[in-house]
PDB file of C-alpha atoms in Angstrom:
ATOM      1  CA  MET A   7      -2.510 -10.769  35.836  1.00  0.00           C
ATOM      2  CA  GLY A   8      -3.547  -9.404  39.174  1.00  0.00           C
ATOM      3  CA  LYS A   9      -1.220  -9.246  42.133  1.00  0.00           C
ATOM      4  CA  GLY A  10      -2.319  -9.927  45.669  1.00  0.00           C
ATOM      5  CA  ASN A  11      -2.033 -12.047  48.810  1.00  0.00           C
ATOM      6  CA  LYS A  12      -5.010 -14.350  48.377  1.00  0.00           C
ATOM      7  CA  GLU A  13      -6.115 -16.255  45.320  1.00  0.00           C
ATOM      8  CA  GLY A  14      -8.858 -14.374  43.502  1.00  0.00           C
ATOM      9  CA  THR A  15      -7.991 -10.995  45.014  1.00  0.00           C
ATOM     10  CA  SER A  16      -5.743  -8.422  43.476  1.00  0.00           C
ATOM     11  CA  LYS A  17      -4.340  -5.101  44.485  1.00  0.00           C
ATOM     12  CA  GLN A  18      -3.079  -4.134  41.037  1.00  0.00           C
ATOM     13  CA  PHE A  19      -3.922  -4.991  37.484  1.00  0.00           C
ATOM     14  CA  ARG A  20      -0.815  -5.384  35.343  1.00  0.00           C
ATOM     15  CA  TRP A  21      -1.038  -4.040  31.834  1.00  0.00           C
ATOM     16  CA  THR A  22       1.071  -5.750  29.175  1.00  0.00           C
ATOM     17  CA  LYS A  23       2.050  -4.131  25.873  1.00  0.00           C
ATOM     18  CA  PRO A  24      -0.526  -6.161  23.881  1.00  0.00           C
ATOM     19  CA  MET A  25      -3.230  -5.164  26.390  1.00  0.00           C
ATOM     20  CA  GLU A  26      -2.255  -1.524  26.093  1.00  0.00           C
ATOM     21  CA  HIS A  27      -2.295  -1.782  22.314  1.00  0.00           C
ATOM     22  CA  LEU A  28      -5.846  -3.171  22.376  1.00  0.00           C
ATOM     23  CA  PHE A  29      -6.821  -0.513  24.941  1.00  0.00           C
ATOM     24  CA  LEU A  30      -5.623   2.312  22.673  1.00  0.00           C
ATOM     25  CA  GLU A  31      -7.052   0.728  19.532  1.00  0.00           C
ATOM     26  CA  ILE A  32     -10.561   0.384  20.961  1.00  0.00           C
ATOM     27  CA  LEU A  33     -10.590   3.833  22.569  1.00  0.00           C
ATOM     28  CA  ALA A  34      -9.442   5.404  19.291  1.00  0.00           C
ATOM     29  CA  GLU A  35     -12.340   3.684  17.511  1.00  0.00           C
ATOM     30  CA  GLU A  36     -14.752   4.853  20.202  1.00  0.00           C
ATOM     31  CA  ALA A  37     -13.509   8.441  19.905  1.00  0.00           C
ATOM     32  CA  GLN A  38     -14.012   8.312  16.129  1.00  0.00           C
ATOM     33  CA  LYS A  39     -17.566   7.055  16.679  1.00  0.00           C
ATOM     34  CA  GLY A  40     -18.243  10.091  18.872  1.00  0.00           C
ATOM     35  CA  ASN A  41     -18.272   8.255  22.201  1.00  0.00           C
ATOM     36  CA  LYS A  42     -15.953  10.826  23.751  1.00  0.00           C
ATOM     37  CA  PRO A  43     -18.143  13.914  23.976  1.00  0.00           C
ATOM     38  CA  SER A  44     -15.789  15.819  26.286  1.00  0.00           C
ATOM     39  CA  ASN A  45     -12.600  14.946  28.145  1.00  0.00           C
ATOM     40  CA  SER A  46     -13.859  11.525  29.195  1.00  0.00           C
ATOM     41  CA  PHE A  47     -15.218   8.468  27.428  1.00  0.00           C
ATOM     42  CA  LYS A  48     -18.749   7.177  27.775  1.00  0.00           C
ATOM     43  CA  VAL A  49     -19.286   4.220  30.135  1.00  0.00           C
ATOM     44  CA  VAL A  50     -20.115   2.018  27.132  1.00  0.00           C
ATOM     45  CA  SER A  51     -16.629   2.608  25.714  1.00  0.00           C
ATOM     46  CA  ILE A  52     -14.888   1.827  29.000  1.00  0.00           C
ATOM     47  CA  ASN A  53     -16.932  -1.367  29.370  1.00  0.00           C
ATOM     48  CA  ARG A  54     -16.126  -2.402  25.799  1.00  0.00           C
ATOM     49  CA  VAL A  55     -12.389  -2.153  26.521  1.00  0.00           C
ATOM     50  CA  ALA A  56     -12.716  -4.117  29.777  1.00  0.00           C
ATOM     51  CA  GLU A  57     -14.702  -6.896  28.082  1.00  0.00           C
ATOM     52  CA  ALA A  58     -12.310  -7.124  25.130  1.00  0.00           C
ATOM     53  CA  ILE A  59      -9.237  -7.342  27.362  1.00  0.00           C
ATOM     54  CA  SER A  60     -10.872  -9.920  29.632  1.00  0.00           C
ATOM     55  CA  LYS A  61     -11.909 -12.047  26.680  1.00  0.00           C
ATOM     56  CA  ARG A  62      -8.713 -11.849  24.626  1.00  0.00           C
ATOM     57  CA  PHE A  63      -6.196 -12.216  27.460  1.00  0.00           C
ATOM     58  CA  GLN A  64      -8.205 -14.511  29.769  1.00  0.00           C
ATOM     59  CA  VAL A  65      -7.915 -12.145  32.741  1.00  0.00           C
ATOM     60  CA  HIS A  66     -10.400 -10.320  34.921  1.00  0.00           C
ATOM     61  CA  CYS A  67     -10.406  -6.706  33.787  1.00  0.00           C
ATOM     62  CA  ASP A  68     -13.203  -4.424  34.876  1.00  0.00           C
ATOM     63  CA  ALA A  69     -14.148  -0.836  34.092  1.00  0.00           C
ATOM     64  CA  LYS A  70     -12.243   0.452  37.129  1.00  0.00           C
ATOM     65  CA  HIS A  71      -8.980  -0.998  35.756  1.00  0.00           C
ATOM     66  CA  VAL A  72      -9.592   0.684  32.396  1.00  0.00           C
ATOM     67  CA  GLU A  73     -10.422   4.054  33.976  1.00  0.00           C
ATOM     68  CA  ASN A  74      -7.310   3.925  36.169  1.00  0.00           C
ATOM     69  CA  HIS A  75      -5.123   3.012  33.209  1.00  0.00           C
ATOM     70  CA  LEU A  76      -6.648   5.818  31.182  1.00  0.00           C
ATOM     71  CA  ARG A  77      -5.553   8.261  33.885  1.00  0.00           C
ATOM     72  CA  THR A  78      -1.994   6.909  33.974  1.00  0.00           C
ATOM     73  CA  ALA A  79      -1.811   6.680  30.173  1.00  0.00           C
ATOM     74  CA  HIS A  80      -2.552  10.400  29.944  1.00  0.00           C
ATOM     75  CA  LYS A  81       0.511  11.142  32.070  1.00  0.00           C
ATOM     76  CA  LYS A  82       2.630   8.596  30.207  1.00  0.00           C
ATOM     77  CA  TYR A  83       1.867   9.927  26.718  1.00  0.00           C
ATOM     78  CA  GLU A  84       1.493  13.616  27.554  1.00  0.00           C
ATOM     79  CA  PRO A  85       5.128  14.486  26.682  1.00  0.00           C
ATOM     80  CA  PHE A  86       4.497  13.289  23.104  1.00  0.00           C
ATOM     81  CA  LEU A  87       1.334  15.300  22.510  1.00  0.00           C
ATOM     82  CA  ASN A  88       1.615  18.429  20.391  1.00  0.00           C
ATOM     83  CA  LYS A  89       5.226  17.643  19.499  1.00  0.00           C
ATOM     84  CA  SER A  90       6.187  17.851  15.859  1.00  0.00           C
ATOM     85  CA  ILE A  91       8.447  15.314  14.248  1.00  0.00           C
ATOM     86  CA  ASP A  92      10.832  16.847  11.743  1.00  0.00           C
ATOM     87  CA  HIS A  93      10.536  15.315   8.275  1.00  0.00           C
ATOM     88  CA  TYR A  94       7.713  12.986   9.385  1.00  0.00           C
ATOM     89  CA  ASP A  95       6.206  12.635   5.901  1.00  0.00           C
ATOM     90  CA  GLU A  96       9.568  11.877   4.349  1.00  0.00           C
ATOM     91  CA  MET A  97      10.372   9.292   7.037  1.00  0.00           C
ATOM     92  CA  ALA A  98       6.968   7.677   6.597  1.00  0.00           C
ATOM     93  CA  LEU A  99       7.565   7.285   2.875  1.00  0.00           C
ATOM     94  CA  VAL A 100      11.056   5.897   3.351  1.00  0.00           C
ATOM     95  CA  VAL A 101      10.431   3.624   6.335  1.00  0.00           C
ATOM     96  CA  ASP A 102       6.858   2.377   5.808  1.00  0.00           C
ATOM     97  CA  LYS A 103       6.684  -1.070   4.254  1.00  0.00           C
ATOM     98  CA  TYR A 104       2.945  -1.231   3.712  1.00  0.00           C
ATOM     99  CA  MET A 105       0.274   1.283   2.803  1.00  0.00           C
ATOM    100  CA  ALA A 106      -2.003   2.556   5.547  1.00  0.00           C
ATOM    101  CA  THR A 107      -5.660   1.569   5.499  1.00  0.00           C
ATOM    102  CA  GLY A 108      -8.816   2.903   7.063  1.00  0.00           C
ATOM    103  CA  SER A 109      -8.851   6.358   8.539  1.00  0.00           C
ATOM    104  CA  PHE A 110      -5.051   6.633   8.312  1.00  0.00           C
ATOM    105  CA  ALA A 111      -4.919   6.038   4.538  1.00  0.00           C
ATOM    106  CA  ARG A 112      -4.111   8.944   2.268  1.00  0.00           C
ATOM    107  CA  THR A 113      -5.113   9.426  -1.352  1.00  0.00           C
ATOM    108  CA  PHE A 114      -2.980  10.925  -4.075  1.00  0.00           C
ATOM    109  CA  ALA A 115      -4.720  14.242  -3.418  1.00  0.00           C
ATOM    110  CA  ASP A 116      -3.386  14.276   0.171  1.00  0.00           C
ATOM    111  CA  ILE A 117       0.244  13.853  -0.875  1.00  0.00           C
ATOM    112  CA  ASP A 118       2.314  16.843  -1.999  1.00  0.00           C
ATOM    113  CA  LEU A 119       4.030  15.894  -5.217  1.00  0.00           C
ATOM    114  CA  ASP A 120       6.853  17.982  -6.600  1.00  0.00           C
ATOM    115  CA  ASP A 121       6.475  19.320 -10.128  1.00  0.00           C
ATOM    116  CA  ASP A 122       9.941  18.073 -11.008  1.00  0.00           C
ATOM    117  CA  ASN A 123       8.947  14.406 -11.251  1.00  0.00           C
ATOM    118  CA  GLN A 124      11.322  12.234 -13.209  1.00  0.00           C
ATOM    119  CA  ASP A 125      10.594   9.006 -15.036  1.00  0.00           C
ATOM    120  CA  SER A 126      12.113   5.984 -13.400  1.00  0.00           C
ATOM    121  CA  VAL A 127      13.545   2.975 -15.158  1.00  0.00           C
ATOM    122  CA  PRO A 128      12.266  -0.379 -13.845  1.00  0.00           C
ATOM    123  CA  ILE A 129      14.992  -2.694 -12.644  1.00  0.00           C
ATOM    124  CA  ASP A 130      14.471  -6.450 -12.657  1.00  0.00           C
ATOM    125  CA  CYS A 131      16.089  -8.297  -9.797  1.00  0.00           C
ATOM    126  CA  ASP A 132      15.442 -11.655  -8.187  1.00  0.00           C
ATOM    127  CA  ASN A 133      14.895 -11.778  -4.457  1.00  0.00           C
ATOM    128  CA  GLU A 134      12.501 -13.067  -1.816  1.00  0.00           C
ATOM    129  CA  GLU A 135      10.014 -10.207  -2.251  1.00  0.00           C
ATOM    130  CA  ALA A 136       9.475 -10.779  -5.970  1.00  0.00           C
ATOM    131  CA  GLU A 137       5.913 -12.065  -5.588  1.00  0.00           C
ATOM    132  CA  GLU A 138       4.934  -9.117  -3.393  1.00  0.00           C
ATOM    133  CA  LYS A 139       6.464  -6.685  -5.910  1.00  0.00           C
ATOM    134  CA  LYS A 140       4.708  -8.371  -8.848  1.00  0.00           C
ATOM    135  CA  TYR A 141       1.399  -8.124  -7.030  1.00  0.00           C
ATOM    136  CA  SER A 142       2.077  -4.513  -6.119  1.00  0.00           C
ATOM    137  CA  ARG A 143       3.115  -3.729  -9.695  1.00  0.00           C
ATOM    138  CA  SER A 144      -0.023  -5.319 -11.131  1.00  0.00           C
ATOM    139  CA  VAL A 145      -2.217  -3.267  -8.791  1.00  0.00           C
ATOM    140  CA  VAL A 146      -0.378  -0.090  -9.757  1.00  0.00           C
ATOM    141  CA  ASP A 147      -0.573  -1.026 -13.453  1.00  0.00           C
ATOM    142  CA  GLU A 148      -4.335  -1.521 -13.145  1.00  0.00           C
ATOM    143  CA  GLN A 149      -4.698   1.831 -11.419  1.00  0.00           C
ATOM    144  CA  ILE A 150      -2.605   3.576 -14.079  1.00  0.00           C
ATOM    145  CA  LYS A 151      -4.627   1.894 -16.821  1.00  0.00           C
ATOM    146  CA  PHE A 152      -7.873   3.031 -15.176  1.00  0.00           C
ATOM    147  CA  VAL A 153      -6.645   6.618 -14.810  1.00  0.00           C
ATOM    148  CA  GLY A 154      -5.475   6.572 -18.443  1.00  0.00           C
ATOM    149  CA  GLU A 155      -8.889   5.389 -19.616  1.00  0.00           C
ATOM    150  CA  GLN A 156     -10.594   8.117 -17.612  1.00  0.00           C
ATOM    151  CA  LEU A 157      -8.247  10.767 -19.030  1.00  0.00           C
ATOM    152  CA  GLY A 158      -8.990   9.438 -22.527  1.00  0.00           C
ATOM    153  CA  LYS A 159     -12.718   9.847 -21.904  1.00  0.00           C
ATOM    154  CA  ILE A 160     -12.149  13.398 -20.676  1.00  0.00           C
ATOM    155  CA  ALA A 161     -10.032  14.200 -23.754  1.00  0.00           C
ATOM    156  CA  ASN A 162     -12.726  12.792 -26.071  1.00  0.00           C
ATOM    157  CA  ALA A 163     -15.402  14.814 -24.294  1.00  0.00           C
ATOM    158  CA  LEU A 164     -13.321  17.988 -24.648  1.00  0.00           C
ATOM    159  CA  GLU A 165     -12.735  17.300 -28.349  1.00  0.00           C
ATOM    160  CA  GLN A 166     -16.445  16.731 -28.878  1.00  0.00           C
ATOM    161  CA  PHE A 167     -17.257  19.896 -26.934  1.00  0.00           C
ATOM    162  CA  THR A 168     -14.841  22.038 -28.936  1.00  0.00           C
ATOM    163  CA  ALA A 169     -15.990  20.450 -32.217  1.00  0.00           C
ATOM    164  CA  ASP A 170     -19.584  21.366 -31.389  1.00  0.00           C
ATOM    165  CA  LYS A 171     -18.619  24.949 -30.497  1.00  0.00           C
ATOM    166  CA  THR A 172     -16.231  25.537 -33.446  1.00  0.00           C
ATOM    167  CA  PRO A 173     -17.926  26.913 -36.572  1.00  0.00           C
ATOM    168  CA  GLN A 174     -17.604  24.618 -39.585  1.00  0.00           C
ATOM    169  CA  LEU A 175     -15.349  26.021 -42.351  1.00  0.00           C
TER     170      LEU A 175
END
């Protein structure tokens, strides 16, 4: 991936999109671990990126390449920082095909639900995604069943509590 006059020497290291994706992925993990105490990453983090890129893409990538790319990436992505995206949550719900996992996942408590919820009527249709929908439905059904059981336990506990506190007639 290097460019130069002689074999084995390079003037520039060329970053491909998959390399950049791995670069960002690893540095995000390192930042979450606390390996970015200030404006720069620890040497361990930079070395981890260089080793991962070298191993996965069969190229020679060293810490200097990663540090240089980090500098240019700042300039490249700076226009997007601190910019709001109108209707981001709505677009994410409409466009996303799969649920997020890990640190990007949200629970029902994180999502603003309107009070004017309406019941929906299930529609059966045959298409290529039927198996995925059945699996998704069964997971949702299990979750609803679990929540229902928990609510039942809470209701029973409240009934027992009020029965104990109510004077017998």
